[in-house]
Amino acid sequence: MSGPAAPLDDFITAVKPLVDAIGGELVPADEAGPDDVVLAWAGADAVAVRLPQLADSLDHILAAMERRLGKPLADLDRKAKQEIVRTLEVRGAFAVRHGVETVASALGVSRFTVYNYLNREKGA
């Protein structure tokens, strides 16, 4: 591709993996809503990023963890589940409404178990 569209297409191609990783969506800049982030390139609005809702982000993070590990989080051993909870706590997963319940469901454990994992970290 040549002409002015090529650099813009290259820019969009370059940012797409990041947008996918956060669970966002690319939308045309002229269709951006008030909560979308408009990205400029070469002095002009290029594309907008529609960010996911926090609860959707947590589901996206959990799904990405499962893909990376190659199996359901519920199939992990206790130590691995504790590590997942530690990682999610650092990423702010438990600040999301129903975060503990969502994580507990994904790990195949009770909310009480997730709280125990969290408290164990604070006591260690």
Short mmCIF file of N, CA, C and O in Angstrom, two decimals:
data_model
loop_
_atom_site.label_atom_id
_atom_site.label_comp_id
_atom_site.label_asym_id
_atom_site.label_seq_id
_atom_site.Cartn_x
_atom_site.Cartn_y
_atom_site.Cartn_z
N MET A 1 0.85 -1.17 0.00
CA MET A 1 0.00 0.00 0.00
C MET A 1 0.89 1.23 0.00
O MET A 1 1.93 1.27 0.64
N SER A 2 0.52 2.25 -0.71
CA SER A 2 1.31 3.47 -0.75
C SER A 2 0.42 4.66 -0.46
O SER A 2 -0.79 4.54 -0.36
N GLY A 3 1.04 5.82 -0.33
CA GLY A 3 0.27 7.02 -0.08
C GLY A 3 0.04 7.23 1.40
O GLY A 3 0.53 6.48 2.24
N PRO A 4 -0.78 8.24 1.75
CA PRO A 4 -0.97 8.61 3.15
C PRO A 4 -1.67 7.54 3.98
O PRO A 4 -1.51 7.49 5.17
N ALA A 5 -2.46 6.67 3.34
CA ALA A 5 -3.19 5.66 4.11
C ALA A 5 -2.25 4.61 4.68
O ALA A 5 -2.52 4.05 5.74
N ALA A 6 -1.14 4.33 4.01
CA ALA A 6 -0.24 3.27 4.46
C ALA A 6 0.30 3.52 5.86
O ALA A 6 0.22 2.64 6.71
N PRO A 7 0.84 4.71 6.17
CA PRO A 7 1.33 4.93 7.53
C PRO A 7 0.22 4.81 8.59
O PRO A 7 0.45 4.28 9.66
N LEU A 8 -0.98 5.28 8.26
CA LEU A 8 -2.09 5.15 9.20
C LEU A 8 -2.44 3.69 9.42
O LEU A 8 -2.64 3.26 10.55
N ASP A 9 -2.50 2.91 8.34
CA ASP A 9 -2.78 1.47 8.48
C ASP A 9 -1.70 0.80 9.32
O ASP A 9 -1.99 -0.07 10.14
N ASP A 10 -0.44 1.20 9.11
CA ASP A 10 0.67 0.64 9.89
C ASP A 10 0.50 0.99 11.37
O ASP A 10 0.75 0.15 12.24
N PHE A 11 0.09 2.22 11.66
CA PHE A 11 -0.12 2.64 13.04
C PHE A 11 -1.22 1.80 13.69
O PHE A 11 -1.06 1.29 14.80
N ILE A 12 -2.33 1.65 13.00
CA ILE A 12 -3.45 0.88 13.54
C ILE A 12 -3.04 -0.57 13.75
O ILE A 12 -3.35 -1.18 14.79
N THR A 13 -2.30 -1.14 12.81
CA THR A 13 -1.80 -2.50 12.95
C THR A 13 -0.89 -2.62 14.17
O THR A 13 -0.92 -3.61 14.89
N ALA A 14 -0.09 -1.57 14.41
CA ALA A 14 0.85 -1.59 15.53
C ALA A 14 0.14 -1.51 16.89
O ALA A 14 0.57 -2.16 17.84
N VAL A 15 -0.95 -0.74 17.00
CA VAL A 15 -1.61 -0.59 18.30
C VAL A 15 -2.64 -1.67 18.58
O VAL A 15 -3.02 -1.89 19.72
N LYS A 16 -3.08 -2.39 17.55
CA LYS A 16 -4.13 -3.39 17.73
C LYS A 16 -3.79 -4.47 18.77
O LYS A 16 -4.64 -4.79 19.60
N PRO A 17 -2.57 -5.03 18.78
CA PRO A 17 -2.28 -6.05 19.82
C PRO A 17 -2.43 -5.51 21.24
O PRO A 17 -2.90 -6.22 22.13
N LEU A 18 -2.05 -4.27 21.46
CA LEU A 18 -2.20 -3.67 22.79
C LEU A 18 -3.68 -3.50 23.13
O LEU A 18 -4.12 -3.84 24.23
N VAL A 19 -4.45 -3.01 22.18
CA VAL A 19 -5.88 -2.82 22.40
C VAL A 19 -6.55 -4.17 22.68
O VAL A 19 -7.37 -4.30 23.59
N ASP A 20 -6.18 -5.20 21.91
CA ASP A 20 -6.72 -6.54 22.14
C ASP A 20 -6.35 -7.05 23.53
O ASP A 20 -7.16 -7.68 24.21
N ALA A 21 -5.10 -6.81 23.95
CA ALA A 21 -4.62 -7.30 25.24
C ALA A 21 -5.39 -6.71 26.41
O ALA A 21 -5.55 -7.37 27.44
N ILE A 22 -5.87 -5.49 26.27
CA ILE A 22 -6.62 -4.86 27.36
C ILE A 22 -8.12 -5.09 27.21
O ILE A 22 -8.90 -4.62 28.04
N GLY A 23 -8.51 -5.79 26.15
CA GLY A 23 -9.93 -6.06 25.95
C GLY A 23 -10.68 -4.90 25.35
O GLY A 23 -11.90 -4.83 25.44
N GLY A 24 -9.94 -3.98 24.73
CA GLY A 24 -10.57 -2.81 24.11
C GLY A 24 -11.02 -3.10 22.70
O GLY A 24 -10.89 -4.21 22.19
N GLU A 25 -11.53 -2.05 22.07
CA GLU A 25 -12.03 -2.16 20.69
C GLU A 25 -11.61 -0.92 19.93
O GLU A 25 -11.69 0.19 20.47
N LEU A 26 -11.13 -1.10 18.71
CA LEU A 26 -10.81 0.04 17.87
C LEU A 26 -12.06 0.51 17.15
O LEU A 26 -12.81 -0.31 16.60
N VAL A 27 -12.29 1.81 17.16
CA VAL A 27 -13.43 2.39 16.45
C VAL A 27 -12.93 3.60 15.67
O VAL A 27 -11.93 4.22 16.04
N PRO A 28 -13.61 3.95 14.57
CA PRO A 28 -13.19 5.14 13.82
C PRO A 28 -13.17 6.36 14.74
O PRO A 28 -14.05 6.52 15.60
N ALA A 29 -12.17 7.20 14.55
CA ALA A 29 -12.02 8.39 15.41
C ALA A 29 -13.27 9.27 15.40
O ALA A 29 -13.63 9.83 16.44
N ASP A 30 -13.94 9.37 14.25
CA ASP A 30 -15.12 10.24 14.18
C ASP A 30 -16.35 9.61 14.85
O ASP A 30 -17.39 10.25 14.94
N GLU A 31 -16.23 8.36 15.30
CA GLU A 31 -17.33 7.71 16.02
C GLU A 31 -17.03 7.57 17.51
O GLU A 31 -17.74 6.88 18.23
N ALA A 32 -15.96 8.23 17.97
CA ALA A 32 -15.55 8.14 19.37
C ALA A 32 -16.60 8.73 20.29
O ALA A 32 -17.17 9.78 20.01
N GLY A 33 -16.84 8.02 21.38
CA GLY A 33 -17.74 8.52 22.40
C GLY A 33 -16.94 9.28 23.46
O GLY A 33 -15.71 9.33 23.40
N PRO A 34 -17.64 9.84 24.43
CA PRO A 34 -16.96 10.65 25.45
C PRO A 34 -15.97 9.86 26.31
O PRO A 34 -15.02 10.44 26.83
N ASP A 35 -16.14 8.56 26.45
CA ASP A 35 -15.25 7.75 27.27
C ASP A 35 -14.17 7.05 26.45
O ASP A 35 -13.32 6.34 27.00
N ASP A 36 -14.20 7.21 25.13
CA ASP A 36 -13.19 6.58 24.28
C ASP A 36 -11.91 7.41 24.28
O ASP A 36 -11.94 8.62 24.52
N VAL A 37 -10.80 6.76 24.00
CA VAL A 37 -9.51 7.44 23.92
C VAL A 37 -9.15 7.57 22.45
O VAL A 37 -9.00 6.58 21.74
N VAL A 38 -9.04 8.81 21.98
CA VAL A 38 -8.71 9.06 20.58
C VAL A 38 -7.19 9.14 20.45
O VAL A 38 -6.54 9.89 21.17
N LEU A 39 -6.64 8.34 19.54
CA LEU A 39 -5.21 8.34 19.27
C LEU A 39 -4.93 9.17 18.02
O LEU A 39 -5.59 8.98 17.00
N ALA A 40 -3.98 10.07 18.13
CA ALA A 40 -3.59 10.90 17.00
C ALA A 40 -2.32 10.35 16.37
O ALA A 40 -1.47 9.78 17.05
N TRP A 41 -2.20 10.52 15.06
CA TRP A 41 -1.02 10.08 14.32
C TRP A 41 -0.77 11.09 13.22
O TRP A 41 -1.69 11.46 12.50
N ALA A 42 0.44 11.54 13.12
CA ALA A 42 0.83 12.51 12.10
C ALA A 42 -0.05 13.76 12.14
O ALA A 42 -0.45 14.30 11.11
N GLY A 43 -0.39 14.18 13.36
CA GLY A 43 -1.13 15.41 13.53
C GLY A 43 -2.63 15.34 13.34
O GLY A 43 -3.31 16.36 13.36
N ALA A 44 -3.16 14.16 13.14
CA ALA A 44 -4.61 14.02 12.93
C ALA A 44 -5.14 12.86 13.78
O ALA A 44 -4.41 11.92 14.08
N ASP A 45 -6.42 12.95 14.15
CA ASP A 45 -7.05 11.85 14.87
C ASP A 45 -7.07 10.62 13.96
O ASP A 45 -7.55 10.68 12.83
N ALA A 46 -6.48 9.52 14.46
CA ALA A 46 -6.33 8.33 13.63
C ALA A 46 -7.39 7.28 13.93
O ALA A 46 -8.04 6.76 13.02
N VAL A 47 -7.56 6.97 15.19
CA VAL A 47 -8.47 5.90 15.59
C VAL A 47 -8.79 6.12 17.06
O VAL A 47 -8.05 6.78 17.78
N ALA A 48 -9.91 5.58 17.50
CA ALA A 48 -10.28 5.68 18.90
C ALA A 48 -10.25 4.28 19.52
O ALA A 48 -10.49 3.29 18.84
N VAL A 49 -9.95 4.26 20.80
CA VAL A 49 -9.94 3.01 21.55
C VAL A 49 -11.10 3.05 22.53
O VAL A 49 -11.19 3.96 23.36
N ARG A 50 -11.98 2.09 22.40
CA ARG A 50 -13.09 1.95 23.34
C ARG A 50 -12.64 0.98 24.42
O ARG A 50 -12.41 -0.20 24.15
N LEU A 51 -12.46 1.50 25.61
CA LEU A 51 -11.97 0.69 26.71
C LEU A 51 -13.08 -0.17 27.28
O LEU A 51 -14.25 0.24 27.29
N PRO A 52 -12.73 -1.35 27.78
CA PRO A 52 -13.74 -2.23 28.36
C PRO A 52 -14.17 -1.74 29.74
O PRO A 52 -13.45 -0.96 30.38
N GLN A 53 -15.32 -2.17 30.17
CA GLN A 53 -15.75 -1.91 31.54
C GLN A 53 -14.86 -2.74 32.45
O GLN A 53 -14.33 -3.77 32.05
N LEU A 54 -14.67 -2.32 33.69
CA LEU A 54 -13.77 -3.02 34.59
C LEU A 54 -14.13 -4.48 34.76
O LEU A 54 -13.25 -5.35 34.76
N ALA A 55 -15.41 -4.78 34.92
CA ALA A 55 -15.81 -6.18 35.11
C ALA A 55 -15.45 -7.00 33.87
O ALA A 55 -15.01 -8.15 33.98
N ASP A 56 -15.64 -6.43 32.69
CA ASP A 56 -15.27 -7.12 31.45
C ASP A 56 -13.77 -7.33 31.39
O ASP A 56 -13.29 -8.35 30.88
N SER A 57 -13.01 -6.36 31.90
CA SER A 57 -11.56 -6.48 31.91
C SER A 57 -11.12 -7.67 32.74
O SER A 57 -10.21 -8.40 32.36
N LEU A 58 -11.75 -7.87 33.88
CA LEU A 58 -11.39 -9.00 34.73
C LEU A 58 -11.66 -10.32 34.01
O LEU A 58 -10.81 -11.22 34.02
N ASP A 59 -12.80 -10.43 33.36
CA ASP A 59 -13.09 -11.64 32.59
C ASP A 59 -12.05 -11.84 31.49
O ASP A 59 -11.60 -12.96 31.24
N HIS A 60 -11.65 -10.74 30.86
CA HIS A 60 -10.65 -10.80 29.79
C HIS A 60 -9.30 -11.26 30.35
O HIS A 60 -8.61 -12.09 29.75
N ILE A 61 -8.92 -10.74 31.51
CA ILE A 61 -7.65 -11.12 32.15
C ILE A 61 -7.67 -12.60 32.51
O ILE A 61 -6.69 -13.32 32.27
N LEU A 62 -8.77 -13.07 33.07
CA LEU A 62 -8.88 -14.49 33.44
C LEU A 62 -8.79 -15.39 32.21
O LEU A 62 -8.09 -16.41 32.22
N ALA A 63 -9.47 -15.00 31.14
CA ALA A 63 -9.42 -15.79 29.90
C ALA A 63 -8.01 -15.80 29.32
O ALA A 63 -7.53 -16.84 28.85
N ALA A 64 -7.32 -14.67 29.38
CA ALA A 64 -5.95 -14.61 28.88
C ALA A 64 -5.02 -15.49 29.71
O ALA A 64 -4.13 -16.16 29.17
N MET A 65 -5.24 -15.54 31.01
CA MET A 65 -4.43 -16.40 31.88
C MET A 65 -4.65 -17.87 31.50
O MET A 65 -3.70 -18.65 31.44
N GLU A 66 -5.90 -18.24 31.27
CA GLU A 66 -6.19 -19.61 30.86
C GLU A 66 -5.53 -19.95 29.53
O GLU A 66 -4.96 -21.03 29.38
N ARG A 67 -5.59 -19.03 28.59
CA ARG A 67 -4.95 -19.28 27.29
C ARG A 67 -3.45 -19.45 27.46
O ARG A 67 -2.85 -20.36 26.88
N ARG A 68 -2.85 -18.59 28.27
CA ARG A 68 -1.40 -18.65 28.47
C ARG A 68 -0.99 -19.96 29.15
O ARG A 68 0.03 -20.55 28.81
N LEU A 69 -1.80 -20.41 30.11
CA LEU A 69 -1.47 -21.63 30.83
C LEU A 69 -1.90 -22.89 30.08
O LEU A 69 -1.45 -23.99 30.40
N GLY A 70 -2.80 -22.73 29.13
CA GLY A 70 -3.24 -23.87 28.32
C GLY A 70 -4.24 -24.79 28.99
O GLY A 70 -4.45 -25.91 28.53
N LYS A 71 -4.83 -24.32 30.07
CA LYS A 71 -5.87 -25.13 30.73
C LYS A 71 -6.73 -24.24 31.62
O LYS A 71 -6.31 -23.13 31.98
N PRO A 72 -7.90 -24.73 32.00
CA PRO A 72 -8.76 -23.94 32.88
C PRO A 72 -8.08 -23.65 34.21
O PRO A 72 -7.35 -24.50 34.75
N LEU A 73 -8.30 -22.47 34.74
CA LEU A 73 -7.70 -22.10 36.02
C LEU A 73 -8.16 -23.03 37.13
O LEU A 73 -7.42 -23.29 38.08
N ALA A 74 -9.37 -23.55 37.01
CA ALA A 74 -9.89 -24.47 38.02
C ALA A 74 -9.08 -25.76 38.10
O ALA A 74 -9.11 -26.46 39.11
N ASP A 75 -8.34 -26.10 37.03
CA ASP A 75 -7.54 -27.33 37.01
C ASP A 75 -6.16 -27.16 37.64
O ASP A 75 -5.40 -28.13 37.74
N LEU A 76 -5.83 -25.95 38.06
CA LEU A 76 -4.51 -25.70 38.66
C LEU A 76 -4.46 -26.24 40.09
O LEU A 76 -5.48 -26.37 40.76
N ASP A 77 -3.25 -26.50 40.57
CA ASP A 77 -3.11 -26.91 41.97
C ASP A 77 -3.21 -25.70 42.88
O ASP A 77 -3.24 -24.55 42.43
N ARG A 78 -3.27 -25.96 44.19
CA ARG A 78 -3.49 -24.90 45.16
C ARG A 78 -2.42 -23.82 45.08
O ARG A 78 -2.72 -22.62 45.09
N LYS A 79 -1.17 -24.21 44.98
CA LYS A 79 -0.08 -23.23 44.93
C LYS A 79 -0.22 -22.32 43.70
O LYS A 79 -0.03 -21.11 43.79
N ALA A 80 -0.56 -22.89 42.57
CA ALA A 80 -0.73 -22.10 41.34
C ALA A 80 -1.93 -21.16 41.48
O ALA A 80 -1.87 -20.01 41.02
N LYS A 81 -3.00 -21.62 42.11
CA LYS A 81 -4.17 -20.75 42.33
C LYS A 81 -3.81 -19.59 43.25
O LYS A 81 -4.24 -18.46 43.03
N GLN A 82 -2.99 -19.86 44.26
CA GLN A 82 -2.55 -18.78 45.15
C GLN A 82 -1.73 -17.75 44.37
O GLN A 82 -1.88 -16.55 44.58
N GLU A 83 -0.91 -18.22 43.46
CA GLU A 83 -0.10 -17.32 42.63
C GLU A 83 -1.01 -16.47 41.72
O GLU A 83 -0.78 -15.28 41.53
N ILE A 84 -2.04 -17.10 41.17
CA ILE A 84 -3.01 -16.37 40.33
C ILE A 84 -3.67 -15.27 41.16
O ILE A 84 -3.78 -14.13 40.71
N VAL A 85 -4.10 -15.59 42.37
CA VAL A 85 -4.74 -14.60 43.24
C VAL A 85 -3.77 -13.47 43.55
O VAL A 85 -4.14 -12.29 43.50
N ARG A 86 -2.52 -13.79 43.81
CA ARG A 86 -1.50 -12.77 44.09
C ARG A 86 -1.34 -11.85 42.88
O ARG A 86 -1.31 -10.63 43.01
N THR A 87 -1.25 -12.43 41.69
CA THR A 87 -1.10 -11.65 40.46
C THR A 87 -2.32 -10.75 40.24
O THR A 87 -2.19 -9.57 39.91
N LEU A 88 -3.50 -11.31 40.45
CA LEU A 88 -4.72 -10.54 40.25
C LEU A 88 -4.86 -9.41 41.27
O LEU A 88 -5.35 -8.33 40.95
N GLU A 89 -4.41 -9.66 42.49
CA GLU A 89 -4.48 -8.61 43.50
C GLU A 89 -3.60 -7.42 43.08
O GLU A 89 -4.03 -6.27 43.18
N VAL A 90 -2.41 -7.70 42.59
CA VAL A 90 -1.51 -6.64 42.13
C VAL A 90 -2.14 -5.85 40.99
O VAL A 90 -1.98 -4.64 40.89
N ARG A 91 -2.90 -6.55 40.15
CA ARG A 91 -3.53 -5.89 39.00
C ARG A 91 -4.84 -5.20 39.36
O ARG A 91 -5.50 -4.64 38.49
N GLY A 92 -5.25 -5.26 40.62
CA GLY A 92 -6.44 -4.54 41.07
C GLY A 92 -7.75 -5.28 40.85
O GLY A 92 -8.82 -4.69 40.91
N ALA A 93 -7.68 -6.59 40.64
CA ALA A 93 -8.89 -7.36 40.33
C ALA A 93 -9.92 -7.33 41.45
O ALA A 93 -11.11 -7.42 41.19
N PHE A 94 -9.46 -7.16 42.68
CA PHE A 94 -10.40 -7.25 43.79
C PHE A 94 -11.00 -5.89 44.15
O PHE A 94 -11.80 -5.79 45.07
N ALA A 95 -10.63 -4.87 43.39
CA ALA A 95 -11.26 -3.56 43.54
C ALA A 95 -12.53 -3.50 42.69
O ALA A 95 -13.36 -2.61 42.86
N VAL A 96 -12.68 -4.44 41.77
CA VAL A 96 -13.84 -4.50 40.89
C VAL A 96 -15.00 -5.13 41.66
O VAL A 96 -14.82 -6.11 42.39
N ARG A 97 -16.17 -4.56 41.47
CA ARG A 97 -17.36 -5.12 42.12
C ARG A 97 -17.51 -6.58 41.70
O ARG A 97 -17.41 -6.91 40.52
N HIS A 98 -17.71 -7.45 42.66
CA HIS A 98 -17.85 -8.89 42.47
C HIS A 98 -16.55 -9.55 41.99
O HIS A 98 -16.57 -10.64 41.47
N GLY A 99 -15.42 -8.86 42.19
CA GLY A 99 -14.14 -9.41 41.76
C GLY A 99 -13.81 -10.72 42.45
O GLY A 99 -13.36 -11.67 41.80
N VAL A 100 -14.02 -10.78 43.76
CA VAL A 100 -13.72 -12.02 44.49
C VAL A 100 -14.59 -13.16 43.97
O VAL A 100 -14.09 -14.27 43.72
N GLU A 101 -15.87 -12.89 43.77
CA GLU A 101 -16.77 -13.94 43.27
C GLU A 101 -16.37 -14.41 41.87
O GLU A 101 -16.38 -15.60 41.58
N THR A 102 -16.00 -13.46 41.02
CA THR A 102 -15.60 -13.79 39.65
C THR A 102 -14.35 -14.65 39.65
O THR A 102 -14.27 -15.67 38.94
N VAL A 103 -13.37 -14.27 40.45
CA VAL A 103 -12.12 -15.03 40.53
C VAL A 103 -12.38 -16.41 41.15
O VAL A 103 -11.87 -17.43 40.66
N ALA A 104 -13.16 -16.45 42.21
CA ALA A 104 -13.46 -17.73 42.86
C ALA A 104 -14.11 -18.69 41.87
O ALA A 104 -13.73 -19.87 41.79
N SER A 105 -15.04 -18.18 41.08
CA SER A 105 -15.71 -19.02 40.09
C SER A 105 -14.72 -19.55 39.06
O SER A 105 -14.73 -20.73 38.71
N ALA A 106 -13.83 -18.68 38.58
CA ALA A 106 -12.84 -19.09 37.57
C ALA A 106 -11.87 -20.12 38.13
O ALA A 106 -11.44 -21.03 37.42
N LEU A 107 -11.54 -19.99 39.42
CA LEU A 107 -10.59 -20.92 40.04
C LEU A 107 -11.26 -22.20 40.55
O LEU A 107 -10.57 -23.13 40.94
N GLY A 108 -12.59 -22.20 40.56
CA GLY A 108 -13.31 -23.38 41.06
C GLY A 108 -13.18 -23.53 42.57
O GLY A 108 -13.14 -24.64 43.09
N VAL A 109 -13.11 -22.38 43.27
CA VAL A 109 -13.01 -22.40 44.72
C VAL A 109 -14.09 -21.47 45.29
O VAL A 109 -14.76 -20.76 44.55
N SER A 110 -14.20 -21.47 46.60
CA SER A 110 -15.19 -20.59 47.24
C SER A 110 -14.62 -19.19 47.42
O SER A 110 -13.40 -18.99 47.37
N ARG A 111 -15.49 -18.25 47.67
CA ARG A 111 -15.04 -16.88 47.99
C ARG A 111 -14.17 -16.92 49.24
O ARG A 111 -13.16 -16.22 49.32
N PHE A 112 -14.57 -17.74 50.20
CA PHE A 112 -13.82 -17.89 51.44
C PHE A 112 -12.37 -18.29 51.15
O PHE A 112 -11.43 -17.76 51.76
N THR A 113 -12.19 -19.21 50.21
CA THR A 113 -10.84 -19.65 49.85
C THR A 113 -10.04 -18.50 49.25
O THR A 113 -8.86 -18.31 49.58
N VAL A 114 -10.65 -17.72 48.37
CA VAL A 114 -9.96 -16.57 47.79
C VAL A 114 -9.56 -15.60 48.90
O VAL A 114 -8.42 -15.10 48.93
N TYR A 115 -10.48 -15.32 49.82
CA TYR A 115 -10.14 -14.43 50.94
C TYR A 115 -9.00 -15.01 51.77
O TYR A 115 -8.12 -14.28 52.23
N ASN A 116 -8.99 -16.32 51.97
CA ASN A 116 -7.89 -16.96 52.69
C ASN A 116 -6.57 -16.75 51.96
O ASN A 116 -5.54 -16.46 52.58
N TYR A 117 -6.58 -16.91 50.64
CA TYR A 117 -5.36 -16.69 49.86
C TYR A 117 -4.89 -15.25 50.01
O TYR A 117 -3.70 -14.99 50.17
N LEU A 118 -5.82 -14.31 49.95
CA LEU A 118 -5.49 -12.89 50.11
C LEU A 118 -4.93 -12.60 51.51
O LEU A 118 -3.92 -11.90 51.65
N ASN A 119 -5.58 -13.14 52.52
CA ASN A 119 -5.14 -12.90 53.90
C ASN A 119 -3.79 -13.57 54.18
O ASN A 119 -2.99 -13.05 54.93
N ARG A 120 -3.56 -14.72 53.58
CA ARG A 120 -2.30 -15.43 53.77
C ARG A 120 -1.16 -14.56 53.26
O ARG A 120 -0.10 -14.49 53.86
N GLU A 121 -1.38 -13.87 52.14
CA GLU A 121 -0.35 -13.00 51.58
C GLU A 121 -0.06 -11.83 52.51
O GLU A 121 1.07 -11.43 52.69
N LYS A 122 -1.10 -11.27 53.10
CA LYS A 122 -0.91 -10.11 53.98
C LYS A 122 -0.21 -10.52 55.27
O LYS A 122 0.54 -9.74 55.84
N GLY A 123 -0.42 -11.74 55.70
CA GLY A 123 0.19 -12.23 56.95
C GLY A 123 1.60 -12.73 56.75
O GLY A 123 2.36 -12.84 57.70
N ALA A 124 1.98 -13.02 55.50
CA ALA A 124 3.31 -13.61 55.26
C ALA A 124 4.40 -12.56 55.22
O ALA A 124 4.20 -11.42 55.04
#
